[in-house]
Short mmCIF file of C-alpha atoms and ligand atoms in Angstrom, two decimals:
data_model
loop_
_atom_site.label_atom_id
_atom_site.label_comp_id
_atom_site.label_asym_id
_atom_site.label_seq_id
_atom_site.Cartn_x
_atom_site.Cartn_y
_atom_site.Cartn_z
CA MET A 1 16.13 101.54 129.57
CA ASP A 2 15.53 104.49 129.80
CA ILE A 3 17.43 106.78 131.95
CA TYR A 4 16.62 110.28 134.16
CA GLY A 5 18.79 112.40 136.33
CA PHE A 6 20.03 115.28 138.74
CA VAL A 7 22.47 117.63 137.89
CA GLY A 8 23.56 119.70 140.72
CA HIS A 9 27.01 120.18 141.68
CA PRO A 10 27.37 119.18 144.49
CA ALA A 11 25.34 115.63 144.27
CA LYS A 12 26.29 113.53 146.13
CA HIS A 13 23.44 114.01 148.90
CA THR A 14 20.32 115.03 146.36
CA LEU A 15 17.45 112.08 147.69
CA SER A 16 15.77 112.50 143.98
CA PRO A 17 17.60 108.84 142.87
CA PRO A 18 15.38 106.75 145.76
CA MET A 19 12.58 108.92 145.51
CA HIS A 20 12.19 108.49 141.61
CA ASN A 21 13.98 105.17 141.67
CA ALA A 22 11.21 103.85 144.20
CA GLY A 23 8.23 105.47 142.12
CA PHE A 24 9.22 103.94 138.91
CA HIS A 25 10.07 100.24 140.20
CA GLU A 26 6.69 99.94 142.02
CA LEU A 27 4.49 100.64 138.46
CA GLY A 28 7.01 98.55 136.90
CA ILE A 29 8.85 101.50 134.60
CA TYR A 30 12.03 99.58 132.70
CA ALA A 31 13.86 103.28 134.04
CA LYS A 32 16.78 104.47 136.16
CA TYR A 33 17.21 107.54 137.70
CA GLU A 34 21.53 108.60 138.25
CA ALA A 35 23.43 111.87 139.99
CA PHE A 36 25.48 113.71 137.08
CA ASP A 37 27.55 115.75 139.40
CA VAL A 38 28.50 118.55 136.88
CA LEU A 39 30.96 121.61 137.17
CA PRO A 40 29.76 124.86 135.50
CA LYS A 41 32.76 124.68 133.21
CA ASN A 42 31.52 121.55 132.25
CA LEU A 43 27.32 121.55 131.84
CA LYS A 44 27.09 122.98 127.93
CA THR A 45 28.96 119.70 127.09
CA PHE A 46 26.82 118.07 129.10
CA VAL A 47 23.57 119.24 127.99
CA GLU A 48 25.28 118.56 124.34
CA ARG A 49 25.91 114.65 125.29
CA VAL A 50 22.26 115.09 126.99
CA LYS A 51 20.39 116.01 122.79
CA ASN A 52 22.78 112.84 121.47
CA GLY A 53 22.18 110.67 123.94
CA ASN A 54 19.53 108.38 126.00
CA ILE A 55 18.80 110.90 128.90
CA LYS A 56 14.42 111.47 129.44
CA GLY A 57 14.31 113.41 131.71
CA LEU A 58 17.01 115.47 134.73
CA SER A 59 16.14 117.66 137.55
CA ILE A 60 18.35 120.79 137.44
CA SER A 61 19.34 121.76 141.20
CA GLN A 62 22.41 124.40 141.67
CA PRO A 63 24.29 126.04 140.68
CA HIS A 64 22.70 125.28 137.00
CA LYS A 65 19.45 126.37 137.46
CA GLN A 66 19.70 129.39 135.61
CA THR A 67 22.66 128.87 133.68
CA ILE A 68 21.46 126.24 131.85
CA MET A 69 18.37 128.16 130.14
CA ALA A 70 21.18 128.80 127.67
CA TYR A 71 21.16 125.96 125.91
CA LEU A 72 17.79 124.72 125.95
CA ASP A 73 15.39 124.45 122.83
CA GLU A 74 12.44 125.42 125.17
CA ILE A 75 11.08 126.93 127.86
CA SER A 76 7.84 127.31 129.78
CA ASP A 77 6.16 130.46 131.33
CA PHE A 78 6.90 129.22 134.62
CA ALA A 79 10.29 129.42 134.65
CA LYS A 80 11.25 132.35 132.12
CA LYS A 81 8.92 134.32 134.88
CA ILE A 82 10.46 132.45 137.97
CA MET A 83 14.25 132.45 136.07
CA ALA A 84 15.38 129.45 137.34
CA VAL A 85 14.80 126.01 134.92
CA ASN A 86 14.38 122.90 137.85
CA THR A 87 13.06 119.66 135.10
CA ILE A 88 13.96 118.87 131.59
CA VAL A 89 12.02 116.55 129.39
CA SER A 90 13.74 115.13 126.55
CA LYS A 91 11.87 113.98 123.02
CA ASN A 92 13.72 113.51 119.72
CA GLY A 93 16.68 115.55 120.54
CA LYS A 94 15.07 118.36 121.76
CA LEU A 95 15.22 120.02 125.05
CA PHE A 96 12.23 121.28 127.45
CA GLY A 97 12.79 122.66 130.27
CA THR A 98 10.04 124.27 132.75
CA ASN A 99 9.61 124.77 136.19
CA VAL A 100 7.85 122.47 139.06
CA ASP A 101 9.56 124.43 141.85
CA TRP A 102 6.27 126.72 142.52
CA ILE A 103 4.38 123.64 142.58
CA GLY A 104 6.24 121.63 145.31
CA ILE A 105 5.36 124.17 146.59
CA GLN A 106 1.88 124.81 146.39
CA ASP A 107 0.95 121.71 147.22
CA ALA A 108 2.69 121.51 150.28
CA ILE A 109 0.70 123.70 150.61
CA LEU A 110 -2.12 123.09 150.00
CA ASP A 111 -2.32 119.17 151.41
CA LYS A 112 -3.15 121.07 154.76
CA THR A 113 -4.52 124.86 154.12
CA PRO A 114 -5.92 126.76 151.36
CA ILE A 115 -3.54 130.02 149.97
CA GLU A 116 -6.15 132.17 148.14
CA GLY A 117 -7.52 135.20 150.35
CA LYS A 118 -4.32 134.56 152.23
CA LYS A 119 -1.68 136.88 154.38
CA VAL A 120 1.09 134.98 153.02
CA VAL A 121 4.90 136.54 154.29
CA ILE A 122 7.82 134.90 152.52
CA LEU A 123 11.23 134.87 154.34
CA GLY A 124 14.43 135.05 152.14
CA ALA A 125 14.88 136.53 148.19
CA GLY A 126 16.92 133.94 146.76
CA GLY A 127 15.99 131.78 144.08
CA ALA A 128 13.35 129.36 146.48
CA CYS A 129 11.92 132.82 146.68
CA ARG A 130 11.31 134.05 143.65
CA ALA A 131 9.31 130.48 143.10
CA ALA A 132 7.87 130.82 145.81
CA ILE A 133 6.03 134.43 144.71
CA PHE A 134 4.91 133.01 141.76
CA ALA A 135 3.10 129.75 143.10
CA MET A 136 0.86 132.28 145.67
CA GLN A 137 0.26 134.66 142.55
CA GLU A 138 -1.39 131.60 141.13
CA ASN A 139 -3.25 130.84 143.87
CA LYS A 140 -4.48 133.76 144.90
CA ALA A 141 -3.08 134.67 147.95
CA SER A 142 -4.23 138.16 149.50
CA GLU A 143 -1.84 138.79 150.04
CA ILE A 144 2.34 138.90 149.81
CA ILE A 145 5.52 140.21 151.28
CA ILE A 146 8.38 139.07 151.26
CA LEU A 147 11.32 139.60 154.38
CA ASN A 148 15.54 139.43 154.24
CA ARG A 149 18.35 139.80 155.94
CA THR A 150 19.80 142.34 153.12
CA VAL A 151 16.75 144.19 152.39
CA GLU A 152 17.41 145.38 148.98
CA LYS A 153 16.98 142.42 147.51
CA ALA A 154 13.73 141.55 148.97
CA GLN A 155 12.67 145.70 147.27
CA LYS A 156 14.02 144.20 143.68
CA LEU A 157 11.89 141.07 144.10
CA ALA A 158 8.63 142.89 146.14
CA GLU A 159 9.34 145.06 142.58
CA GLU A 160 9.67 143.01 140.20
CA PHE A 161 7.23 141.24 141.41
CA GLY A 162 4.53 143.64 142.21
CA VAL A 163 4.24 143.04 146.06
CA ARG A 164 5.93 143.69 149.62
CA PHE A 165 9.11 143.73 151.02
CA GLY A 166 10.67 144.37 154.30
CA ALA A 167 13.91 143.07 156.81
CA LEU A 168 13.28 140.77 158.63
CA SER A 169 13.24 142.03 162.18
CA ASP A 170 9.53 143.59 160.51
CA PHE A 171 8.09 140.90 161.51
CA ALA A 172 5.49 142.24 164.58
CA GLN A 173 4.35 144.50 162.08
CA HIS A 174 2.38 141.27 159.64
CA ASN A 175 0.27 138.88 161.50
CA PRO A 176 0.67 136.11 158.79
CA ASP A 177 -1.81 133.32 157.95
CA ILE A 178 1.23 132.09 156.03
CA ILE A 179 4.80 132.05 156.77
CA ILE A 180 7.04 130.21 153.82
CA GLN A 181 11.16 129.47 154.83
CA ALA A 182 12.57 129.47 152.21
CA THR A 183 16.36 130.98 154.12
CA SER A 184 19.10 128.95 154.07
CA ALA A 185 19.93 129.92 157.76
CA GLY A 186 20.56 126.59 159.87
CA LEU A 187 20.84 124.11 157.20
CA GLY A 188 22.61 121.56 158.75
CA ASP A 189 22.76 122.88 161.39
CA PRO A 190 20.54 120.51 164.10
CA ASP A 191 20.68 123.52 166.53
CA GLY A 192 19.56 125.30 163.57
CA ILE A 193 19.07 129.97 163.76
CA GLU A 194 15.86 131.98 164.96
CA ILE A 195 15.08 134.33 162.04
CA ILE A 196 11.61 135.10 163.75
CA PRO A 197 11.36 135.51 167.36
CA LYS A 198 9.21 132.45 168.83
CA GLU A 199 7.09 134.88 170.77
CA LEU A 200 6.33 136.37 167.50
CA LEU A 201 4.55 132.85 165.65
CA LYS A 202 0.87 132.05 166.49
CA SER A 203 -1.14 128.64 166.94
CA SER A 204 -3.98 129.66 163.45
CA MET A 205 -0.67 130.22 161.69
CA THR A 206 1.05 127.47 158.90
CA ILE A 207 4.14 127.67 158.04
CA MET A 208 5.59 125.65 155.57
CA GLU A 209 9.74 125.49 155.87
CA MET A 210 12.36 124.50 152.41
CA ILE A 211 15.25 123.28 154.42
CA TYR A 212 14.82 119.01 154.84
CA ASN A 213 18.67 118.98 156.93
CA PRO A 214 17.74 118.83 159.42
CA MET A 215 13.60 118.23 159.26
CA MET A 216 12.48 119.98 162.59
CA THR A 217 13.98 123.36 161.78
CA ARG A 218 14.36 126.00 164.84
CA ILE A 219 10.67 127.76 163.03
CA LEU A 220 9.02 125.41 162.61
CA LYS A 221 10.23 122.97 166.36
CA ASP A 222 8.58 127.09 167.68
CA GLY A 223 6.02 126.85 165.52
CA GLN A 224 4.96 123.44 166.72
CA LYS A 225 5.45 124.98 170.76
CA LYS A 226 2.59 127.32 169.85
CA GLY A 227 0.03 124.79 168.27
CA ALA A 228 0.72 126.20 164.61
CA THR A 229 0.13 123.80 161.38
CA ILE A 230 3.82 122.87 159.89
CA ILE A 231 4.92 121.52 156.85
CA THR A 232 8.51 120.21 156.66
CA GLY A 233 10.95 120.38 153.58
CA GLU A 234 11.08 117.42 152.76
CA LYS A 235 7.32 117.56 151.04
CA MET A 236 8.44 120.70 148.74
CA LEU A 237 11.28 118.06 146.90
CA ALA A 238 7.82 115.44 147.38
CA TYR A 239 6.05 117.57 145.84
CA GLN A 240 7.86 118.75 142.89
CA GLY A 241 9.02 114.99 142.86
CA PHE A 242 5.61 113.78 141.57
CA ALA A 243 5.27 116.78 139.12
CA GLN A 244 8.37 116.40 137.83
CA PHE A 245 7.20 111.64 137.38
CA GLU A 246 4.16 112.34 135.69
CA LEU A 247 5.80 114.93 133.42
CA TRP A 248 8.17 112.00 132.27
CA THR A 249 6.68 109.29 132.63
CA ASN A 250 2.66 110.74 131.76
CA GLN A 251 1.75 108.13 134.61
CA LYS A 252 0.18 108.86 138.40
CA ALA A 253 3.13 109.61 140.43
CA PRO A 254 2.83 105.96 143.27
CA LYS A 255 2.55 108.92 146.22
CA LYS A 256 3.49 107.33 149.01
CA ILE A 257 6.02 104.72 147.93
CA MET A 258 7.82 108.06 145.83
CA LEU A 259 7.52 109.90 150.19
CA LYS A 260 8.37 106.54 151.84
CA ALA A 261 11.33 106.12 150.18
CA ILE A 262 12.58 109.96 151.06
CA HIS A 263 11.94 109.89 154.11
CA ASP A 264 13.73 106.24 154.69
CA ASN A 265 16.75 107.59 153.18
CA LEU A 266 16.53 110.81 155.92
CA LYS A 267 17.05 109.01 158.68
P1 LIG B 301 20.06 131.05 147.98
O1 LIG B 301 19.63 132.10 146.73
O2 LIG B 301 21.01 130.88 148.18
O3 LIG B 301 19.18 132.53 149.68
C1 LIG B 301 19.27 131.71 150.51
C2 LIG B 301 18.37 132.94 151.19
O4 LIG B 301 18.96 132.99 152.35
C3 LIG B 301 18.53 134.26 150.62
O5 LIG B 301 17.66 135.05 150.94
C4 LIG B 301 19.91 134.73 152.34
O6 LIG B 301 19.78 136.23 152.44
C5 LIG B 301 19.33 133.95 153.54
N1 LIG B 301 20.50 133.84 154.38
C6 LIG B 301 21.75 133.28 154.24
N2 LIG B 301 21.85 132.79 155.88
C7 LIG B 301 21.16 133.67 156.75
C8 LIG B 301 21.30 133.47 158.31
N3 LIG B 301 21.52 133.62 158.49
N4 LIG B 301 19.99 134.56 157.85
C9 LIG B 301 18.63 135.13 157.13
N5 LIG B 301 19.32 134.85 156.41
C10 LIG B 301 19.43 133.70 155.49
O7 LIG B 301 19.00 130.05 148.36
P2 LIG B 301 17.92 129.30 147.18
O8 LIG B 301 17.80 129.31 146.15
O9 LIG B 301 16.46 129.95 146.79
O10 LIG B 301 17.62 128.18 148.25
C11 LIG B 301 16.76 128.55 149.60
C12 LIG B 301 16.39 127.53 150.66
O11 LIG B 301 15.12 126.69 149.95
C13 LIG B 301 18.06 126.56 151.12
O12 LIG B 301 17.61 125.67 152.07
C14 LIG B 301 17.87 125.40 150.62
O13 LIG B 301 18.05 123.67 150.19
C15 LIG B 301 16.13 125.33 149.63
N6 LIG B 301 15.66 124.48 148.83
C16 LIG B 301 14.96 123.82 149.08
C17 LIG B 301 14.22 123.61 147.98
C18 LIG B 301 12.64 121.59 148.03
O14 LIG B 301 13.30 120.50 147.23
N7 LIG B 301 12.83 121.44 149.56
C19 LIG B 301 14.13 123.61 146.81
C20 LIG B 301 14.91 124.92 146.64
C21 LIG B 301 15.19 124.84 147.50
P3 LIG B 301 20.58 137.65 152.34
O15 LIG B 301 19.90 137.86 150.72
O16 LIG B 301 20.41 138.26 153.31
O17 LIG B 301 22.09 136.50 151.41
#
């Protein structure tokens, strides 16, 4: 049996095992996906064990997305630019690291609206924001603006990627077509946090959320009331999962079944 897995700390609440195991089951693939809770101090030893064992692929989560890069044999240009590995493919004892978070963001948005020629505001300036900027640049967004609570972090990212930046309070100046909510504000809080005043959201906007706990965050609820197109956070997880599954198995991911497994486990 081939083994695949999730590597993070903590690793308890990941939805990746039900998602990938549902995919393997649907296609009759003799494989199992497990969650590995790995402390930062044990990461190197864990990777060495993977090189010598029967694990075929890994999803990498925080806090390891950056540190694991030092232990891999090859890293894709995507992962180098985003400066984070979230997917590993193991072949003959060699580990290849790449990043498909940006594909998750891209495909979740393309499912609802084109990106080319659109003005995009990204809220946040952390690791997930890097993947979002990359996805928007790859898809030829006409303008990309990063707004963050700590403006200096937004500025640093903006300079690196050649995009615009500002504070969250600058949102009113921009009137974007697409908003990508990439902060962790309101994570796990059913009431959420209003990071953008609801009066500024419009029906012309598409709002993509990265948080999926809760699934309807404050900005999604406020946007929906205004008639905006909304994209819930589990879509990013699902679409990056489809890309991982296809890299590992060379087969088309059974998307409906995998998404259903996520929804069943979110309840
Ligand atoms: P990160 O590197 O820790 O960055 C967190 C960002 O959130 C920073 O920009 C921070 O601003 C901002 N922030 C935190 N609390 C805030 C608040 N109360 N008000 C305004 N801004 C606040 O995290 P990350 O890795 O980029 O992840 C961001 C979010 O995306 C997390 O919720 C994560 O769970 C989610 N995510 C989802 C998926 C998925 O598959 N759906 C994948 C990856 C990440 P400062 O710079 O000012 O601190």
